[in-house]
Amino acid sequence: MSVTHRLPTLQNVQKVLKNFDAQKGLIYLNGQVLVERDDTDVELPFRQESNFFYVTGVAEPDFHVTIDIETKHVRLFAPNVNPELVMWMGMPDSLEELKAKYDVDEVVYVDQLAQHLLSASIVYTLPITKTDKLDSEIKLCSSEESKKLHTAFAEARAIKSDWEIEIIRKANEISSNAHVKLMKASQEGASETQLHALFLYECHRYGALFQAYYPIVGVGKNAATLHYNKNNAPFKQASDIVLVDAGCEVSCYASDITRCFPVGGKFTPEARTIYTIVLDMQKACLNACKAGVAWEEIHNIATKVACDGLLECGILVGDKEEILANHVVAAFFPHGIGHMLGLDVHDLGGYPEGTERIDAPGIRNLRMRRNLQSGFVVTVEPGVYFCDFLIDPVLNDPKTGKYINKDVLNKYKPVGGVRIEDNIVITQDGYHNLTTVPKEIEEIEALMATK
Ligand code: GLY
Ligand code: MN
Ligand code: MN
């Protein structure tokens, strides 16, 4: 959905300033420009740079902003009216209209920018801010200071305010309803392409014109490719599992939801077993989510529940502690349990300054390593996949191969892959789930039976 109401972004400016240790000078960000495809005048879809959106709410191209650190004055610079552009693109909003539309202190035209920046004692930019066209007399901050400003944005953006949560809830509502429509539309003879198209349609028609990321629609073994994006295979067998990882954006805020279901609406015994393991992983993780808990602990819970499930169905054999110590589960669950979600699908703030990744299979791909805080919005997305490229090296290494029963593994391989992903808000003593797509096997089968 485009921004239809004025977002209170001055609150976000206050949050950034609180996290930024400087007394005076200007913060300067340039918004995203309209990009044309290669050597043509065909415009690529426009998406505002997220930090710029965070402090302005502006989702249109070619704007700039400054924030006076001392006075907290936010000045928005609009592109000057260009008669050539007006002919093709229509008349832009006047300065008064822009001032009414956006929560900033002042709106002026961009021809005033250079002088304004020249007058500042120091100009702080983000590492991504484009400064090559600026007057060389402007006193720009060091790259160290630039990194500190980035950290200030990351910390501010990590804790979502109530209105941000409401936007992410709206994105979840539209995406959740779209996921349900896909379950109902699935049948033998349909295809990844058709479900992809239907997802876009269902989001578009409820006002969400943009996706937070390219949808992943994978049937059978395609589901084992984590960010599969060919989305072009036909549905040949009713028993195959389809994985749909898709989420729209509302006012630049993301949703990120994954559901898996059988093409024909009935889980095979093997699919049921793997799906239940993943659902158990997710339930155990969700139960443990609350402020103060270390995110890597949530990942470890998922790994342990996966280990229990894979032992119980016979894919894994041997001593649980040995299997965990040898990281065998990572061959089946190779990614992290989840990540921050906000203006970006993999949002800022996962690794605070000085935090290192844990260098071990699986957990090294965790996109966040810090204690949960009230107001974080995160995904919880366990999965179990049968990807030969990842499993074979573990299977062929005698040190780890002895923990895998090849015959049982081969029986389960046709399941392809299962991931279940919800978006939650962390609270002091638990979480609120923003994702409303059914995920119990009985619910999915019942829903798919009523096409
Ligand atoms: N859709 C990308 C992810 O789940 O992280
Ligand atoms: Mn996802
Ligand atoms: Mn995700």
CSV table of C-alpha atoms and ligand atoms in Angstrom, one decimal:
chain,number,residue,atom,x,y,z
A,1,MET,CA,0.0,0.0,0.0
A,2,SER,CA,1.3,3.4,-0.7
A,3,VAL,CA,1.5,5.8,2.2
A,4,THR,CA,-2.0,7.1,2.5
A,5,HIS,CA,-1.7,8.8,5.9
A,6,ARG,CA,1.0,10.9,7.4
A,7,LEU,CA,3.4,8.7,9.4
A,8,PRO,CA,4.8,10.2,12.7
A,9,THR,CA,8.4,10.0,11.5
A,10,LEU,CA,9.6,12.8,13.7
A,11,GLN,CA,9.4,10.2,16.5
A,12,ASN,CA,11.9,8.1,14.5
A,13,VAL,CA,14.2,11.1,14.2
A,14,GLN,CA,14.2,11.5,18.0
A,15,LYS,CA,15.1,7.8,18.4
A,16,VAL,CA,18.0,8.1,16.0
A,17,LEU,CA,19.3,11.2,17.7
A,18,LYS,CA,19.0,9.5,21.1
A,19,ASN,CA,21.3,6.7,19.8
A,20,PHE,CA,23.8,9.1,18.2
A,21,ASP,CA,26.5,10.6,20.3
A,22,ALA,CA,27.0,14.0,18.6
A,23,GLN,CA,26.1,17.5,19.9
A,24,LYS,CA,25.9,19.5,16.7
A,25,GLY,CA,26.2,19.5,13.0
A,26,LEU,CA,23.8,18.1,10.3
A,27,ILE,CA,22.8,14.6,9.5
A,28,TYR,CA,22.4,14.4,5.7
A,29,LEU,CA,20.7,11.5,3.8
A,30,ASN,CA,19.9,11.3,0.1
A,31,GLY,CA,16.8,9.4,-0.9
A,32,GLN,CA,16.7,6.9,-3.7
A,33,VAL,CA,16.7,8.2,-7.2
A,34,LEU,CA,14.6,7.0,-10.1
A,35,VAL,CA,16.7,4.4,-12.0
A,36,GLU,CA,16.3,3.7,-15.7
A,37,ARG,CA,17.0,0.3,-17.1
A,38,ASP,CA,20.4,0.1,-18.8
A,39,ASP,CA,20.6,2.3,-21.9
A,40,THR,CA,16.9,3.1,-22.0
A,41,ASP,CA,14.4,5.5,-20.5
A,42,VAL,CA,12.3,2.6,-19.0
A,43,GLU,CA,12.0,3.3,-15.3
A,44,LEU,CA,12.7,0.5,-12.8
A,45,PRO,CA,10.1,0.2,-10.0
A,46,PHE,CA,11.0,2.7,-7.3
A,47,ARG,CA,11.6,1.7,-3.7
A,48,GLN,CA,12.8,4.3,-1.2
A,49,GLU,CA,16.0,3.7,0.7
A,50,SER,CA,14.8,2.4,4.1
A,51,ASN,CA,16.7,4.8,6.4
A,52,PHE,CA,15.5,7.7,4.4
A,53,PHE,CA,11.9,6.4,4.7
A,54,TYR,CA,12.4,5.9,8.4
A,55,VAL,CA,13.1,9.6,9.1
A,56,THR,CA,10.8,11.1,6.4
A,57,GLY,CA,8.0,8.8,5.3
A,58,VAL,CA,8.8,9.9,1.8
A,59,ALA,CA,8.3,7.1,-0.8
A,60,GLU,CA,9.0,9.2,-3.9
A,61,PRO,CA,12.3,9.7,-5.8
A,62,ASP,CA,15.0,12.3,-5.7
A,63,PHE,CA,14.4,13.8,-2.3
A,64,HIS,CA,17.1,14.7,0.3
A,65,VAL,CA,16.8,15.4,4.1
A,66,THR,CA,18.9,17.1,6.8
A,67,ILE,CA,18.5,16.8,10.5
A,68,ASP,CA,20.0,19.6,12.7
A,69,ILE,CA,21.4,17.7,15.6
A,70,GLU,CA,21.2,20.6,18.0
A,71,THR,CA,17.7,21.9,17.2
A,72,LYS,CA,16.3,18.6,15.8
A,73,HIS,CA,14.9,20.5,12.9
A,74,VAL,CA,14.1,18.2,9.9
A,75,ARG,CA,14.4,19.9,6.5
A,76,LEU,CA,13.2,18.0,3.5
A,77,PHE,CA,14.5,18.9,0.0
A,78,ALA,CA,12.2,18.2,-2.9
A,79,PRO,CA,13.3,18.0,-6.5
A,80,ASN,CA,12.8,21.3,-8.3
A,81,VAL,CA,9.9,21.4,-10.8
A,82,ASN,CA,11.3,20.3,-14.1
A,83,PRO,CA,9.1,21.2,-17.1
A,84,GLU,CA,10.4,18.3,-19.1
A,85,LEU,CA,9.4,15.9,-16.3
A,86,VAL,CA,6.0,17.5,-15.7
A,87,MET,CA,5.1,16.8,-19.4
A,88,TRP,CA,5.7,13.0,-18.8
A,89,MET,CA,5.0,12.5,-15.1
A,90,GLY,CA,2.5,15.2,-14.2
A,91,MET,CA,2.6,18.1,-11.8
A,92,PRO,CA,4.4,17.3,-8.5
A,93,ASP,CA,3.0,18.3,-5.1
A,94,SER,CA,3.7,21.9,-4.1
A,95,LEU,CA,5.9,22.6,-1.1
A,96,GLU,CA,2.8,23.2,1.0
A,97,GLU,CA,1.2,19.9,-0.1
A,98,LEU,CA,4.5,18.1,0.8
A,99,LYS,CA,4.6,19.8,4.2
A,100,ALA,CA,1.1,18.6,4.9
A,101,LYS,CA,1.9,15.1,3.7
A,102,TYR,CA,5.1,14.5,5.6
A,103,ASP,CA,6.0,14.8,9.3
A,104,VAL,CA,9.0,17.2,8.8
A,105,ASP,CA,9.6,20.7,10.0
A,106,GLU,CA,10.2,22.4,6.7
A,107,VAL,CA,10.2,21.6,2.9
A,108,VAL,CA,12.3,23.5,0.4
A,109,TYR,CA,13.6,22.8,-3.1
A,110,VAL,CA,16.8,20.9,-3.6
A,111,ASP,CA,18.6,23.9,-5.1
A,112,GLN,CA,19.0,25.1,-1.5
A,113,LEU,CA,20.8,22.0,-0.4
A,114,ALA,CA,24.4,22.8,-1.3
A,115,GLN,CA,24.4,26.1,0.6
A,116,HIS,CA,22.8,24.5,3.6
A,117,LEU,CA,25.4,21.7,3.8
A,118,LEU,CA,28.2,24.2,3.3
A,119,SER,CA,27.0,26.2,6.3
A,120,ALA,CA,27.3,23.2,8.7
A,121,SER,CA,30.2,22.7,11.1
A,122,ILE,CA,30.1,19.0,10.2
A,123,VAL,CA,27.9,16.8,8.0
A,124,TYR,CA,27.2,13.2,9.1
A,125,THR,CA,26.2,10.8,6.4
A,126,LEU,CA,25.5,7.0,6.3
A,127,PRO,CA,28.0,4.7,4.6
A,128,ILE,CA,25.5,4.4,1.7
A,129,THR,CA,24.9,8.1,1.3
A,130,LYS,CA,26.2,9.3,-2.1
A,131,THR,CA,28.6,12.2,-1.5
A,132,ASP,CA,30.5,12.2,-4.8
A,133,LYS,CA,28.5,15.1,-6.3
A,134,LEU,CA,28.7,17.3,-3.2
A,135,ASP,CA,30.8,20.4,-3.0
A,136,SER,CA,34.3,19.5,-1.9
A,137,GLU,CA,34.2,22.3,0.7
A,138,ILE,CA,31.5,20.6,2.7
A,139,LYS,CA,33.0,19.2,6.0
A,140,LEU,CA,32.0,15.5,5.8
A,141,CYS,CA,32.3,13.2,8.9
A,142,SER,CA,34.9,10.4,9.0
A,143,SER,CA,34.0,6.8,7.9
A,144,GLU,CA,34.1,5.8,11.6
A,145,GLU,CA,31.5,8.5,12.5
A,146,SER,CA,29.5,7.4,9.5
A,147,LYS,CA,29.5,3.8,10.9
A,148,LYS,CA,28.3,5.2,14.2
A,149,LEU,CA,25.4,6.9,12.5
A,150,HIS,CA,24.5,3.6,10.9
A,151,THR,CA,24.5,2.0,14.3
A,152,ALA,CA,22.3,4.7,15.6
A,153,PHE,CA,19.8,4.0,12.8
A,154,ALA,CA,20.1,0.2,13.4
A,155,GLU,CA,19.4,0.6,17.1
A,156,ALA,CA,16.5,3.0,16.6
A,157,ARG,CA,14.9,0.8,13.9
A,158,ALA,CA,15.3,-2.4,16.0
A,159,ILE,CA,12.6,-1.4,18.5
A,160,LYS,CA,9.4,-0.9,16.7
A,161,SER,CA,6.8,1.6,17.9
A,162,ASP,CA,3.1,0.8,18.1
A,163,TRP,CA,2.3,2.4,14.7
A,164,GLU,CA,5.1,0.5,13.0
A,165,ILE,CA,3.8,-2.7,14.4
A,166,GLU,CA,0.3,-1.9,13.1
A,167,ILE,CA,1.7,-1.4,9.6
A,168,ILE,CA,3.6,-4.8,9.8
A,169,ARG,CA,0.4,-6.3,11.1
A,170,LYS,CA,-1.5,-5.0,8.1
A,171,ALA,CA,1.2,-6.4,5.7
A,172,ASN,CA,0.8,-9.7,7.5
A,173,GLU,CA,-3.0,-9.6,7.2
A,174,ILE,CA,-2.8,-9.0,3.4
A,175,SER,CA,-0.1,-11.7,3.0
A,176,SER,CA,-1.8,-14.2,5.3
A,177,ASN,CA,-5.0,-13.9,3.3
A,178,ALA,CA,-3.1,-14.4,0.1
A,179,HIS,CA,-1.4,-17.5,1.4
A,180,VAL,CA,-4.8,-19.0,2.2
A,181,LYS,CA,-6.0,-18.2,-1.4
A,182,LEU,CA,-2.9,-20.1,-2.7
A,183,MET,CA,-3.7,-23.2,-0.6
A,184,LYS,CA,-7.2,-23.2,-2.0
A,185,ALA,CA,-6.0,-22.7,-5.6
A,186,SER,CA,-3.4,-25.5,-5.5
A,187,GLN,CA,-4.1,-28.6,-7.5
A,188,GLU,CA,-2.5,-31.1,-9.8
A,189,GLY,CA,-2.0,-29.3,-13.2
A,190,ALA,CA,-1.4,-25.9,-11.6
A,191,SER,CA,2.1,-24.6,-11.3
A,192,GLU,CA,4.6,-22.5,-9.3
A,193,THR,CA,4.0,-19.7,-11.8
A,194,GLN,CA,0.3,-19.7,-11.3
A,195,LEU,CA,0.6,-19.5,-7.5
A,196,HIS,CA,3.3,-16.8,-7.7
A,197,ALA,CA,0.9,-14.8,-9.9
A,198,LEU,CA,-2.0,-15.4,-7.6
A,199,PHE,CA,0.0,-14.2,-4.6
A,200,LEU,CA,0.9,-10.9,-6.4
A,201,TYR,CA,-2.8,-10.5,-7.4
A,202,GLU,CA,-4.1,-11.0,-3.9
A,203,CYS,CA,-1.6,-8.5,-2.5
A,204,HIS,CA,-2.2,-6.0,-5.2
A,205,ARG,CA,-6.0,-6.0,-5.0
A,206,TYR,CA,-5.8,-5.2,-1.3
A,207,GLY,CA,-3.5,-2.3,-1.9
A,208,ALA,CA,0.0,-3.8,-1.4
A,209,LEU,CA,1.7,-3.0,-4.7
A,210,PHE,CA,5.1,-4.2,-3.6
A,211,GLN,CA,6.6,-7.4,-2.3
A,212,ALA,CA,9.1,-7.3,0.5
A,213,TYR,CA,11.3,-9.7,-1.5
A,214,TYR,CA,10.9,-11.9,-4.6
A,215,PRO,CA,8.4,-14.7,-3.8
A,216,ILE,CA,9.7,-18.2,-3.4
A,217,VAL,CA,7.3,-20.9,-4.8
A,218,GLY,CA,8.9,-24.3,-4.9
A,219,VAL,CA,7.4,-27.7,-5.4
A,220,GLY,CA,9.0,-31.0,-4.5
A,221,LYS,CA,12.8,-30.8,-4.4
A,222,ASN,CA,12.7,-27.1,-5.4
A,223,ALA,CA,11.6,-26.4,-1.8
A,224,ALA,CA,15.0,-27.5,-0.7
A,225,THR,CA,16.6,-24.5,-2.3
A,226,LEU,CA,16.3,-21.8,0.4
A,227,HIS,CA,15.8,-18.8,-1.9
A,228,TYR,CA,14.5,-20.7,-5.0
A,229,ASN,CA,13.2,-18.2,-7.5
A,230,LYS,CA,12.7,-19.9,-10.8
A,231,ASN,CA,9.0,-20.3,-9.9
A,232,ASN,CA,8.2,-22.1,-13.2
A,233,ALA,CA,7.7,-25.8,-12.5
A,234,PRO,CA,4.3,-27.5,-13.1
A,235,PHE,CA,2.5,-29.4,-10.3
A,236,LYS,CA,2.7,-33.0,-11.5
A,237,GLN,CA,1.8,-35.0,-8.4
A,238,ALA,CA,-1.0,-34.3,-5.9
A,239,SER,CA,1.3,-35.7,-3.1
A,240,ASP,CA,4.1,-33.2,-3.7
A,241,ILE,CA,4.7,-30.5,-1.1
A,242,VAL,CA,4.7,-26.9,-2.2
A,243,LEU,CA,6.7,-24.3,-0.2
A,244,VAL,CA,5.5,-20.7,-0.5
A,245,ASP,CA,7.7,-18.0,1.1
A,246,ALA,CA,6.1,-14.7,0.2
A,247,GLY,CA,5.2,-11.4,1.9
A,248,CYS,CA,4.1,-8.0,0.7
A,249,GLU,CA,5.2,-4.7,1.8
A,250,VAL,CA,2.9,-2.0,3.3
A,251,SER,CA,4.2,1.6,3.5
A,252,CYS,CA,7.7,0.1,3.0
A,253,TYR,CA,7.3,-2.3,6.0
A,254,ALA,CA,7.8,-6.0,5.3
A,255,SER,CA,6.0,-9.2,6.0
A,256,ASP,CA,7.8,-12.6,5.5
A,257,ILE,CA,5.7,-15.7,5.7
A,258,THR,CA,6.3,-19.3,4.7
A,259,ARG,CA,3.7,-22.1,4.5
A,260,CYS,CA,3.9,-25.6,3.0
A,261,PHE,CA,1.1,-27.7,1.8
A,262,PRO,CA,0.5,-30.7,-0.5
A,263,VAL,CA,-0.4,-29.9,-4.1
A,264,GLY,CA,-3.6,-31.9,-3.8
A,265,GLY,CA,-4.5,-31.1,-0.2
A,266,LYS,CA,-3.6,-34.4,1.6
A,267,PHE,CA,-0.3,-34.9,3.4
A,268,THR,CA,1.5,-38.3,2.7
A,269,PRO,CA,2.7,-40.1,5.9
A,270,GLU,CA,6.3,-39.0,5.1
A,271,ALA,CA,5.3,-35.3,4.5
A,272,ARG,CA,3.2,-35.4,7.7
A,273,THR,CA,6.2,-36.6,9.7
A,274,ILE,CA,8.5,-33.9,8.4
A,275,TYR,CA,5.9,-31.2,8.6
A,276,THR,CA,5.2,-32.2,12.2
A,277,ILE,CA,8.9,-32.0,13.1
A,278,VAL,CA,9.1,-28.5,11.7
A,279,LEU,CA,5.9,-27.4,13.4
A,280,ASP,CA,7.2,-28.8,16.7
A,281,MET,CA,10.4,-26.9,16.2
A,282,GLN,CA,8.5,-23.7,15.6
A,283,LYS,CA,6.2,-24.2,18.6
A,284,ALA,CA,9.1,-24.9,21.0
A,285,CYS,CA,10.9,-21.7,19.7
A,286,LEU,CA,7.8,-19.6,20.0
A,287,ASN,CA,7.2,-20.8,23.6
A,288,ALA,CA,10.7,-19.7,24.5
A,289,CYS,CA,10.5,-16.2,22.9
A,290,LYS,CA,10.3,-13.3,25.3
A,291,ALA,CA,12.4,-10.2,26.2
A,292,GLY,CA,15.8,-11.2,27.6
A,293,VAL,CA,16.3,-14.5,25.8
A,294,ALA,CA,19.4,-14.9,23.6
A,295,TRP,CA,18.4,-15.5,20.0
A,296,GLU,CA,21.0,-18.2,19.6
A,297,GLU,CA,19.2,-20.1,22.4
A,298,ILE,CA,16.1,-20.0,20.3
A,299,HIS,CA,18.1,-21.4,17.3
A,300,ASN,CA,19.5,-24.2,19.6
A,301,ILE,CA,16.0,-25.1,20.7
A,302,ALA,CA,15.0,-25.6,17.0
A,303,THR,CA,18.1,-27.7,16.4
A,304,LYS,CA,17.4,-30.0,19.4
A,305,VAL,CA,13.7,-30.5,18.5
A,306,ALA,CA,14.8,-31.3,15.0
A,307,CYS,CA,17.2,-33.8,16.3
A,308,ASP,CA,14.5,-35.5,18.4
A,309,GLY,CA,12.2,-35.6,15.4
A,310,LEU,CA,14.8,-37.0,13.0
A,311,LEU,CA,15.9,-39.6,15.5
A,312,GLU,CA,12.3,-40.6,16.1
A,313,CYS,CA,11.5,-41.1,12.4
A,314,GLY,CA,14.8,-43.0,11.9
A,315,ILE,CA,16.6,-40.6,9.6
A,316,LEU,CA,19.2,-40.0,12.3
A,317,VAL,CA,20.5,-42.8,14.5
A,318,GLY,CA,22.8,-42.8,17.5
A,319,ASP,CA,23.4,-40.7,20.6
A,320,LYS,CA,21.6,-37.3,20.6
A,321,GLU,CA,24.4,-35.5,22.3
A,322,GLU,CA,27.0,-36.8,19.9
A,323,ILE,CA,24.8,-35.9,16.9
A,324,LEU,CA,24.4,-32.4,18.3
A,325,ALA,CA,28.1,-32.0,19.0
A,326,ASN,CA,28.9,-33.0,15.4
A,327,HIS,CA,26.4,-30.5,14.0
A,328,VAL,CA,24.7,-33.2,11.9
A,329,VAL,CA,21.3,-31.5,12.1
A,330,ALA,CA,22.7,-28.5,10.1
A,331,ALA,CA,22.7,-30.8,7.1
A,332,PHE,CA,18.9,-30.7,7.3
A,333,PHE,CA,18.4,-27.3,9.0
A,334,PRO,CA,21.1,-25.2,7.4
A,335,HIS,CA,19.9,-21.7,8.0
A,336,GLY,CA,19.2,-19.5,11.1
A,337,ILE,CA,16.0,-19.7,13.0
A,338,GLY,CA,15.0,-16.1,12.0
A,339,HIS,CA,15.8,-12.5,11.7
A,340,MET,CA,14.7,-8.9,12.5
A,341,LEU,CA,11.9,-7.7,10.3
A,342,GLY,CA,10.9,-4.1,9.5
A,343,LEU,CA,11.6,-1.7,6.7
A,344,ASP,CA,13.8,-4.5,5.3
A,345,VAL,CA,12.9,-8.2,5.2
A,346,HIS,CA,16.3,-8.9,6.8
A,347,ASP,CA,16.2,-5.8,8.9
A,348,LEU,CA,19.1,-3.9,10.6
A,349,GLY,CA,20.2,-4.6,14.1
A,350,GLY,CA,20.9,-8.3,14.1
A,351,TYR,CA,24.5,-8.1,15.1
A,352,PRO,CA,25.3,-5.1,17.4
A,353,GLU,CA,28.8,-3.6,17.1
A,354,GLY,CA,31.4,-6.1,18.3
A,355,THR,CA,29.2,-9.2,18.1
A,356,GLU,CA,30.7,-12.1,16.2
A,357,ARG,CA,28.9,-14.9,14.4
A,358,ILE,CA,29.2,-18.3,15.9
A,359,ASP,CA,31.4,-20.3,13.6
A,360,ALA,CA,29.6,-23.6,13.4
A,361,PRO,CA,27.4,-25.3,10.7
A,362,GLY,CA,23.9,-24.0,10.6
A,363,ILE,CA,24.2,-21.4,13.4
A,364,ARG,CA,26.8,-19.4,11.4
A,365,ASN,CA,23.9,-18.4,9.1
A,366,LEU,CA,21.9,-17.0,12.0
A,367,ARG,CA,21.1,-13.4,11.0
A,368,MET,CA,20.8,-12.1,14.5
A,369,ARG,CA,22.8,-12.7,17.7
A,370,ARG,CA,21.5,-10.6,20.7
A,371,ASN,CA,19.0,-10.8,23.5
A,372,LEU,CA,15.4,-10.3,22.5
A,373,GLN,CA,13.9,-7.0,23.6
A,374,SER,CA,10.3,-5.9,23.9
A,375,GLY,CA,9.3,-4.2,20.5
A,376,PHE,CA,11.6,-6.4,18.3
A,377,VAL,CA,9.7,-7.9,15.4
A,378,VAL,CA,11.3,-11.1,14.3
A,379,THR,CA,10.6,-14.1,12.1
A,380,VAL,CA,10.6,-17.6,13.5
A,381,GLU,CA,11.2,-19.9,10.6
A,382,PRO,CA,12.5,-23.4,11.3
A,383,GLY,CA,12.9,-25.8,8.4
A,384,VAL,CA,13.9,-29.3,7.4
A,385,TYR,CA,15.2,-29.9,3.9
A,386,PHE,CA,16.5,-32.7,1.8
A,387,CYS,CA,19.2,-31.1,-0.3
A,388,ASP,CA,21.8,-33.6,-1.6
A,389,PHE,CA,24.4,-30.8,-2.0
A,390,LEU,CA,24.2,-30.2,1.8
A,391,ILE,CA,23.5,-33.8,3.0
A,392,ASP,CA,26.0,-35.7,0.9
A,393,PRO,CA,29.2,-34.3,2.4
A,394,VAL,CA,27.9,-35.1,5.9
A,395,LEU,CA,26.7,-38.6,4.8
A,396,ASN,CA,30.1,-39.3,3.1
A,397,ASP,CA,32.2,-38.3,6.0
A,398,PRO,CA,32.6,-41.4,8.3
A,399,LYS,CA,32.7,-39.1,11.4
A,400,THR,CA,29.1,-37.9,10.7
A,401,GLY,CA,27.7,-40.3,8.1
A,402,LYS,CA,27.3,-43.0,10.8
A,403,TYR,CA,24.5,-40.9,12.3
A,404,ILE,CA,22.3,-41.0,9.2
A,405,ASN,CA,20.3,-44.0,8.0
A,406,LYS,CA,20.6,-43.8,4.2
A,407,ASP,CA,17.6,-46.1,3.5
A,408,VAL,CA,15.3,-44.1,5.8
A,409,LEU,CA,16.7,-40.9,4.4
A,410,ASN,CA,15.8,-42.0,0.8
A,411,LYS,CA,12.3,-42.7,1.9
A,412,TYR,CA,11.8,-39.1,3.1
A,413,LYS,CA,13.8,-37.3,0.3
A,414,PRO,CA,10.7,-36.9,-2.0
A,415,VAL,CA,9.2,-34.5,0.7
A,416,GLY,CA,11.8,-32.0,-0.6
A,417,GLY,CA,11.7,-29.4,2.1
A,418,VAL,CA,9.4,-27.8,4.7
A,419,ARG,CA,9.7,-24.4,6.3
A,420,ILE,CA,7.1,-22.6,8.5
A,421,GLU,CA,7.6,-18.9,9.1
A,422,ASP,CA,5.7,-16.5,11.2
A,423,ASN,CA,6.3,-12.9,12.2
A,424,ILE,CA,6.1,-12.1,15.9
A,425,VAL,CA,6.4,-9.0,18.2
A,426,ILE,CA,8.5,-9.7,21.3
A,427,THR,CA,6.9,-8.6,24.6
A,428,GLN,CA,8.2,-8.6,28.2
A,429,ASP,CA,6.8,-12.0,28.9
A,430,GLY,CA,6.2,-13.6,25.5
A,431,TYR,CA,5.2,-12.5,22.0
A,432,HIS,CA,2.2,-11.6,19.7
A,433,ASN,CA,2.0,-13.5,16.5
A,434,LEU,CA,1.1,-11.2,13.5
A,435,THR,CA,0.8,-14.1,11.0
A,436,THR,CA,-2.7,-15.6,10.7
A,437,VAL,CA,-2.3,-18.3,8.1
A,438,PRO,CA,-3.4,-21.7,9.4
A,439,LYS,CA,-0.5,-24.1,10.0
A,440,GLU,CA,-1.9,-27.2,11.8
A,441,ILE,CA,-2.1,-30.2,9.3
A,442,GLU,CA,-5.8,-30.7,10.1
A,443,GLU,CA,-6.5,-27.0,9.4
A,444,ILE,CA,-4.6,-27.0,6.1
A,445,GLU,CA,-6.3,-30.2,4.9
A,446,ALA,CA,-9.8,-28.9,5.9
A,447,LEU,CA,-9.1,-25.6,4.2
A,448,MET,CA,-7.8,-27.2,1.0
A,449,ALA,CA,-10.8,-29.5,0.9
A,450,THR,CA,-13.2,-26.5,0.6
A,451,LYS,CA,-11.9,-25.0,-2.6
B,1,GLY,N1,12.1,-14.8,2.7
B,1,GLY,C1,13.5,-14.8,3.1
B,1,GLY,C2,13.6,-15.3,4.5
B,1,GLY,O1,12.7,-16.0,5.0
B,1,GLY,O2,14.5,-14.9,5.2
B,2,MN,MN,10.8,-16.0,4.3
B,3,MN,MN,12.6,-14.8,6.8
